[in-house]
Coordinates of C-alpha atoms and ligand atoms in Angstrom, one line a residue:
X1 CA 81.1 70.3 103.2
X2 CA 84.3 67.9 102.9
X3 CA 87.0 70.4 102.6
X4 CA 90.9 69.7 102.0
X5 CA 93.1 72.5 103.8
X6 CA 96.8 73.0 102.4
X7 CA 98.9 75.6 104.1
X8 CA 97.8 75.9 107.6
X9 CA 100.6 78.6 108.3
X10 CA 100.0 81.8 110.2
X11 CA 96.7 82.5 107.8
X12 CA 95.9 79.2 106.7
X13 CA 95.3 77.3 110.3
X14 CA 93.0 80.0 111.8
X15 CA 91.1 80.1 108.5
X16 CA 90.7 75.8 108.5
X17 CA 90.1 76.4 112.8
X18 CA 87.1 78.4 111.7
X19 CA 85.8 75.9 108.9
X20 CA 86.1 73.3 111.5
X21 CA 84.1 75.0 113.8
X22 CA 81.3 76.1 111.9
X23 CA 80.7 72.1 111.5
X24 CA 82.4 71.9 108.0
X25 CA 84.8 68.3 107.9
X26 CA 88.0 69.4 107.2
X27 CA 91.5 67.3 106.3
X28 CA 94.2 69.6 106.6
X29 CA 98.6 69.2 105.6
X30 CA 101.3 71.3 105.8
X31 CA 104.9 70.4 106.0
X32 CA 105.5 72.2 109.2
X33 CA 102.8 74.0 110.9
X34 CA 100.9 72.5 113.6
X35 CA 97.2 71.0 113.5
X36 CA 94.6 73.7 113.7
X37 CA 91.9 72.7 116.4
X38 CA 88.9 70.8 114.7
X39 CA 91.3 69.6 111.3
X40 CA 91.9 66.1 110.7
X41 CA 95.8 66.0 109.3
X42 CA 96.7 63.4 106.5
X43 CA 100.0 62.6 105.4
X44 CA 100.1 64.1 101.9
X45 CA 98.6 66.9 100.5
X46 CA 97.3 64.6 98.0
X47 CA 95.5 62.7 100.6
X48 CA 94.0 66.1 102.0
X49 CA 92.4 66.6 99.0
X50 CA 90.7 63.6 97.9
X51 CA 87.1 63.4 98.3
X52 CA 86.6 67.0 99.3
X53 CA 84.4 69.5 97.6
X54 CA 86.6 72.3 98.1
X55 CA 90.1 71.6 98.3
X56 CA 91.6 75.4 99.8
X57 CA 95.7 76.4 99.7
X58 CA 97.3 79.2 101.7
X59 CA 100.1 79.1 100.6
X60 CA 104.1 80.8 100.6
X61 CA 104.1 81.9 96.7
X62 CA 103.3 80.6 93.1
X63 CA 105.9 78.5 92.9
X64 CA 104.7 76.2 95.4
X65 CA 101.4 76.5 94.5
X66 CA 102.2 75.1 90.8
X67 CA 104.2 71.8 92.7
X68 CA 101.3 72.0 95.4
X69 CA 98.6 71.8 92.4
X70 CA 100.3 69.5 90.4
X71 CA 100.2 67.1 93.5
X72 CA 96.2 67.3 94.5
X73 CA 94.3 68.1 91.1
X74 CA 94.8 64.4 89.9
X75 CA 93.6 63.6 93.5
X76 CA 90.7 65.5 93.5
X77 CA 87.1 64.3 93.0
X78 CA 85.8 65.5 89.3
X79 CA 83.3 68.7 89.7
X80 CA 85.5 69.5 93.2
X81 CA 86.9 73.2 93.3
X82 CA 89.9 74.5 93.8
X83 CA 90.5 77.3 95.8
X84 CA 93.5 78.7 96.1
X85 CA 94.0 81.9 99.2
X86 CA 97.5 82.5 98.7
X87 CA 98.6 85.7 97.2
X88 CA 100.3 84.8 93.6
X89 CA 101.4 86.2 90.7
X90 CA 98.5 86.6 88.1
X91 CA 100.3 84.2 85.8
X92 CA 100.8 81.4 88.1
X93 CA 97.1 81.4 89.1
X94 CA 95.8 81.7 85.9
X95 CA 98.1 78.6 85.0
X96 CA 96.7 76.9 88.3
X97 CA 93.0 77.2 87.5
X98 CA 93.5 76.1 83.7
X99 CA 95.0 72.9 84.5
X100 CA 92.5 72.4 87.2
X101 CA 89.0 73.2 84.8
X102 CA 91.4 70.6 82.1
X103 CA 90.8 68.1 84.9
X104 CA 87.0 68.8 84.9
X105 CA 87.6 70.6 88.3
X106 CA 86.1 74.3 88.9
X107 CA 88.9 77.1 90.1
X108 CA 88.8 79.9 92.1
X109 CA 91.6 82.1 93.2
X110 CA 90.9 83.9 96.1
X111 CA 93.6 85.8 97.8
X112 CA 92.5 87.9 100.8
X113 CA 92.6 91.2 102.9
X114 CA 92.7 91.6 106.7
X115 CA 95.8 89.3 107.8
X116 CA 96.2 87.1 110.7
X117 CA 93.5 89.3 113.0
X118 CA 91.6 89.0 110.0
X119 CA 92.1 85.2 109.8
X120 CA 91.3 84.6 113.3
X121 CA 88.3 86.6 113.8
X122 CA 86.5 85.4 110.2
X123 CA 86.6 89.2 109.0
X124 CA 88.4 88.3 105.7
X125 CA 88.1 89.7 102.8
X126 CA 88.1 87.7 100.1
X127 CA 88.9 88.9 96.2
X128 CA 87.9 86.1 93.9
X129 CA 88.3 85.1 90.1
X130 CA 86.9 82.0 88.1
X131 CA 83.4 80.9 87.0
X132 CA 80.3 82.5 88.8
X133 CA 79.2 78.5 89.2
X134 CA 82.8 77.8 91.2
X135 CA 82.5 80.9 93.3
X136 CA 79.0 80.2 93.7
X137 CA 80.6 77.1 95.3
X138 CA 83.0 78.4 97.3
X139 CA 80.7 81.4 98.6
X140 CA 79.6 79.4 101.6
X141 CA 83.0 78.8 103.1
X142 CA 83.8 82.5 102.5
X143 CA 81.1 83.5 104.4
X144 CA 82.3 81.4 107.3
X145 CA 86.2 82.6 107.2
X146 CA 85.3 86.1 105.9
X147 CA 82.4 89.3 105.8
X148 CA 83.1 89.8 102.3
X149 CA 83.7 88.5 99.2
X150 CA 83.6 90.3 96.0
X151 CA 83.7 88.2 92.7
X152 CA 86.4 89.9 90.5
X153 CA 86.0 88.2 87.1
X154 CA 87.9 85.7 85.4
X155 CA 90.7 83.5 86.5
X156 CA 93.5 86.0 87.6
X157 CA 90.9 88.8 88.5
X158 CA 91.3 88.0 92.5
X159 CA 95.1 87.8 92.0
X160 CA 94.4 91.4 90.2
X161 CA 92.8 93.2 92.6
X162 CA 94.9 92.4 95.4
X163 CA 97.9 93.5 94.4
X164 CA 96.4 96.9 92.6
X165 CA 95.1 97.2 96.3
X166 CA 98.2 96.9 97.8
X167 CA 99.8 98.7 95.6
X168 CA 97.5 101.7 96.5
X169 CA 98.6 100.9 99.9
X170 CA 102.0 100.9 99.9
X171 CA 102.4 103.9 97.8
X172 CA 100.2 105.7 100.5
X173 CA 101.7 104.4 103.5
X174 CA 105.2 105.6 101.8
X175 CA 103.0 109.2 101.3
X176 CA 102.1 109.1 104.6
X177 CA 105.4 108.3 106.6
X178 CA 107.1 111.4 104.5
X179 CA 104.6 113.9 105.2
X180 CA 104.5 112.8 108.9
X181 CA 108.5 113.4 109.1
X182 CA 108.1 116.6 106.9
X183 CA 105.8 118.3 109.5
X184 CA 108.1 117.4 112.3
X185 CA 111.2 119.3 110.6
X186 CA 108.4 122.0 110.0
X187 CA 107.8 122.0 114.0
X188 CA 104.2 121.0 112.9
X189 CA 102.7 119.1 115.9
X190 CA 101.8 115.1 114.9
X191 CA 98.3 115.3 116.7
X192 CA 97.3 118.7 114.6
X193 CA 98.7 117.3 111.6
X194 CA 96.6 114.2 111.9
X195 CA 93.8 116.1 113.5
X196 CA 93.9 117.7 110.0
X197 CA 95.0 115.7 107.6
X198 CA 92.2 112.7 108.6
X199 CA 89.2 115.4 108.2
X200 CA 90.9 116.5 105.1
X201 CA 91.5 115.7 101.1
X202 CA 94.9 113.6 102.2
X203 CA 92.8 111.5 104.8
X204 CA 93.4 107.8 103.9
X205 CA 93.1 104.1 105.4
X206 CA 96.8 104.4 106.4
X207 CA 96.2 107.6 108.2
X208 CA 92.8 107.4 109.5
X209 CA 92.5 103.5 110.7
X210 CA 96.5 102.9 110.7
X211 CA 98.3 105.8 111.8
X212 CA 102.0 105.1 111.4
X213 CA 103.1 107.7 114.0
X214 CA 102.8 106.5 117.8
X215 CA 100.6 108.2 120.6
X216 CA 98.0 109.5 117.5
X217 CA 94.9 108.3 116.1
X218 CA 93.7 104.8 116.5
X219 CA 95.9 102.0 118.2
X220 CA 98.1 100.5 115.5
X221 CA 100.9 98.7 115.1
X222 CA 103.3 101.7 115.9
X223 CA 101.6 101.8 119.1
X224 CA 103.2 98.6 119.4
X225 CA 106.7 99.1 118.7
X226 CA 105.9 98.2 114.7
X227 CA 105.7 94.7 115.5
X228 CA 103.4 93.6 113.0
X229 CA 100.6 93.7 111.8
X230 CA 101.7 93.8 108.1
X231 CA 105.3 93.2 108.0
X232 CA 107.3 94.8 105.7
X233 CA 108.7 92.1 103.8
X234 CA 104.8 90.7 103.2
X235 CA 104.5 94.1 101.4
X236 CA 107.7 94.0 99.7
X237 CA 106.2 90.4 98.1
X238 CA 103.0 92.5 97.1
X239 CA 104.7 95.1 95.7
X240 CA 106.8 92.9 93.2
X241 CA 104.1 91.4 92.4
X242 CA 102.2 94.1 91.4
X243 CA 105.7 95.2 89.1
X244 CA 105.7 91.7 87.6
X245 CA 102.1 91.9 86.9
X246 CA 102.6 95.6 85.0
X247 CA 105.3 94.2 83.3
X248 CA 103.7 91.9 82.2
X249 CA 100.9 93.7 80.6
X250 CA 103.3 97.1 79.7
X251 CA 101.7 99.0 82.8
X252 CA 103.1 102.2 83.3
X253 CA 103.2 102.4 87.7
X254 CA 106.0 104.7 88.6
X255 CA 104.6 105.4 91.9
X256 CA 104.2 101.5 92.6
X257 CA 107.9 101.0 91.1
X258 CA 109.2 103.3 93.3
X259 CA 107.1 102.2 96.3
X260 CA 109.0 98.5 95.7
X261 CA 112.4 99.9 95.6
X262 CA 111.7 102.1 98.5
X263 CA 110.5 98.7 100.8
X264 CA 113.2 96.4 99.0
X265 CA 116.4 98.4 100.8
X266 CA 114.1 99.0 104.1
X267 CA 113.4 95.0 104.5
X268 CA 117.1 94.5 102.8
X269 CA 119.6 97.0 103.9
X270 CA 117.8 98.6 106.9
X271 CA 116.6 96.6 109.2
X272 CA 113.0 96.1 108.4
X273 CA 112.8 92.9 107.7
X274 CA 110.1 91.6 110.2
X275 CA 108.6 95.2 111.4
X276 CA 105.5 96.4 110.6
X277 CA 105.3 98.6 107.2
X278 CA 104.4 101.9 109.0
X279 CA 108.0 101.5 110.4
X280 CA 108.6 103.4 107.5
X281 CA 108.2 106.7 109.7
X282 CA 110.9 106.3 111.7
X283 CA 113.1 105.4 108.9
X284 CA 111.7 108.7 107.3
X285 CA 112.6 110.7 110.7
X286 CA 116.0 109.7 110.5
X287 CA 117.0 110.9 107.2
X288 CA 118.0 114.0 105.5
X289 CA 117.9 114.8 101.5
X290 CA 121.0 113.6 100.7
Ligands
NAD1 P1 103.0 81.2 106.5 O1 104.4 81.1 106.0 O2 102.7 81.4 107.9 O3 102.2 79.9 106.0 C1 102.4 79.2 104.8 C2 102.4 77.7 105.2 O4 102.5 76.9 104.0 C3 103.5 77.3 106.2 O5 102.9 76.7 107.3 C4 104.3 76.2 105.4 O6 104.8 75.2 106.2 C5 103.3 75.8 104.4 N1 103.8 75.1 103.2 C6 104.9 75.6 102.4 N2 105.1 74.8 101.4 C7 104.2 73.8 101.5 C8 103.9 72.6 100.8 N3 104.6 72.3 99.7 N4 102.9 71.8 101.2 C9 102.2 72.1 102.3 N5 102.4 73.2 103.1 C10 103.4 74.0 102.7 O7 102.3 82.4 105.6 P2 100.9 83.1 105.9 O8 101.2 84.4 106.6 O9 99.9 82.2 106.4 O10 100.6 83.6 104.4 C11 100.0 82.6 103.4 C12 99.6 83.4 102.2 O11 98.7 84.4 102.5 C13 100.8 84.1 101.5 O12 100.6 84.0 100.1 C14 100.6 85.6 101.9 O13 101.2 86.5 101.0 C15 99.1 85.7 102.0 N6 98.7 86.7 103.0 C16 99.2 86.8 104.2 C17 98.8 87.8 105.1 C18 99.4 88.0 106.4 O14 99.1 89.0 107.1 N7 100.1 87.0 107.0 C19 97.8 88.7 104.7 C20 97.2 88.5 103.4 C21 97.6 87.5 102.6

């Protein structure tokens, strides 16, 4: 397939590297980030996009999406697609897709799980909205950056299920952390608590695959000094997301609200701006009740 790449960033150029390779033509532009191996660069974003089949953004927010969108869909070739990667408010890509299908383009949004490992491997997940005939589209590049993709629904439905994921996980990684630093002011040992607590009814991704304590189940980032992995500002952006989403719809998330305060003064006030999200342990360790 012709396919335009916008947004070759951390995500974006390992994703386009793997289209490349796989044999599919692809045009890429970004403002900063350097050519991915395989991608042709153009000048414009606009120019990335015409004549491709799929045109494909990974990009910073909705905002940019919107000015990125408003640039390419008048470039694009009518019955092209539209995929957008980026995680984005449901509003924004909902407002994406609809001026795309007015332009007689199809529209998929497509945000994805699995981060930059993810990227670089092709194990992406991929969460998807629009018509079954764009995602139907779509499907084959999916296959190539990702090992799953899992058509949500309408427009908005990927956008949805990403950050009710997330969400989940932030709220649990928060659960996590506190127990963790709990049991160590109950003398409880961290290899007995995990030894029990993954076999048991509190067992969860962010215990069992991602421990956040060091030294104890499978390597993870804490292993690794909390570099990230997921960095805590990335789930910060989820996590308001996921507010402005139940806001939207009069949602009632108290768990998810509080998980977005809690990761708003870690990244803001506390130093966690650019370590891994299971750095919420030793921010937990540290602290008393009051
Ligand atoms: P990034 O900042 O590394 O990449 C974004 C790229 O977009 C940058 O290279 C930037 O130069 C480019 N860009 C910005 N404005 C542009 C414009 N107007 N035209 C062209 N290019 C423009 O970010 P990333 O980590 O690759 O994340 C991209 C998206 O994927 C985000 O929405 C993020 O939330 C989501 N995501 C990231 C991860 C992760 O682990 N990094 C995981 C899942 C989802």
């Amino acid at each position: 397939m012709k396919v335009g790449f916008i947004g070759l960033g951390n995500m974006g150029g390992p994703m386009a590297a793997n289209l490349a390779a796989a044999g599919h033509a692809v045009t890429g532009f970004d403002l900063a980030a350097p050519c991915p191996e395989g991608v042709t660069m153009a000048a414009t974003a606009a120019e990335a996009a015409a004549g491709g089949d799929v045109v494909i953004t990974m990009l910073p927010n909705g905002e940019i999406l919107e000015a990125v969108a408003a640039e390419v869909i008048p470039a694009m070739t009518p019955g092209a697609v539209l995929c957008d990667c980026s995680t984005v408010d449901v509003e924004s890509a909902r407002r994406v897709a609809a001026e795309a299908e007015a332009a007689g383009l199809g529209a998929v949004d497509a945000p994805v799980s699995g981060g930059v490992g993810g990227a670089t491997a092709g194990t992406l997940t991929f969460m998807a909205g629009g018509s079954e005939d764009a995602f139907a589209r779509v499907a084959p590049l999916f296959e190539v950056m990702g090992q799953k993709a899992v058509h949500c629904g309408a427009s908005g439905a990927g956008q949805a299920a990403k950050i009710c994921n997330n969400m989940i996980l932030g709220v649990t990684m928060i659960a996590t952390c506190e127990a963790f630093a709990l049991a160590d002011k109950l003398g409880l040992d961290r290899q007995k608590m995990f030894d029990v607590v993954s076999t048991s009814s509190g067992q969860s991704w962010t215990m069992n695959a991602y421990c956040p304590a060091p030294g104890v189940g499978p390597h993870s980032p804490a292993d690794n000094d909390y570099k990230p992995g997921f960095a805590s500002e990335l789930m910060l952006k989820d996590l308001r997301l996921a507010q402005a989403a139940a806001q939207m719809v009069d949602a009632d998330t108290p768990m998810g609200l509080a998980a977005a305060k809690l990761y708003e003064t870690f990244v803001e006030e506390e130093g966690g701006r650019g370590r891994d999200f299971s750095a919420m342990l030793p921010r937990f360790e540290r602290r008393t009740r009051t």
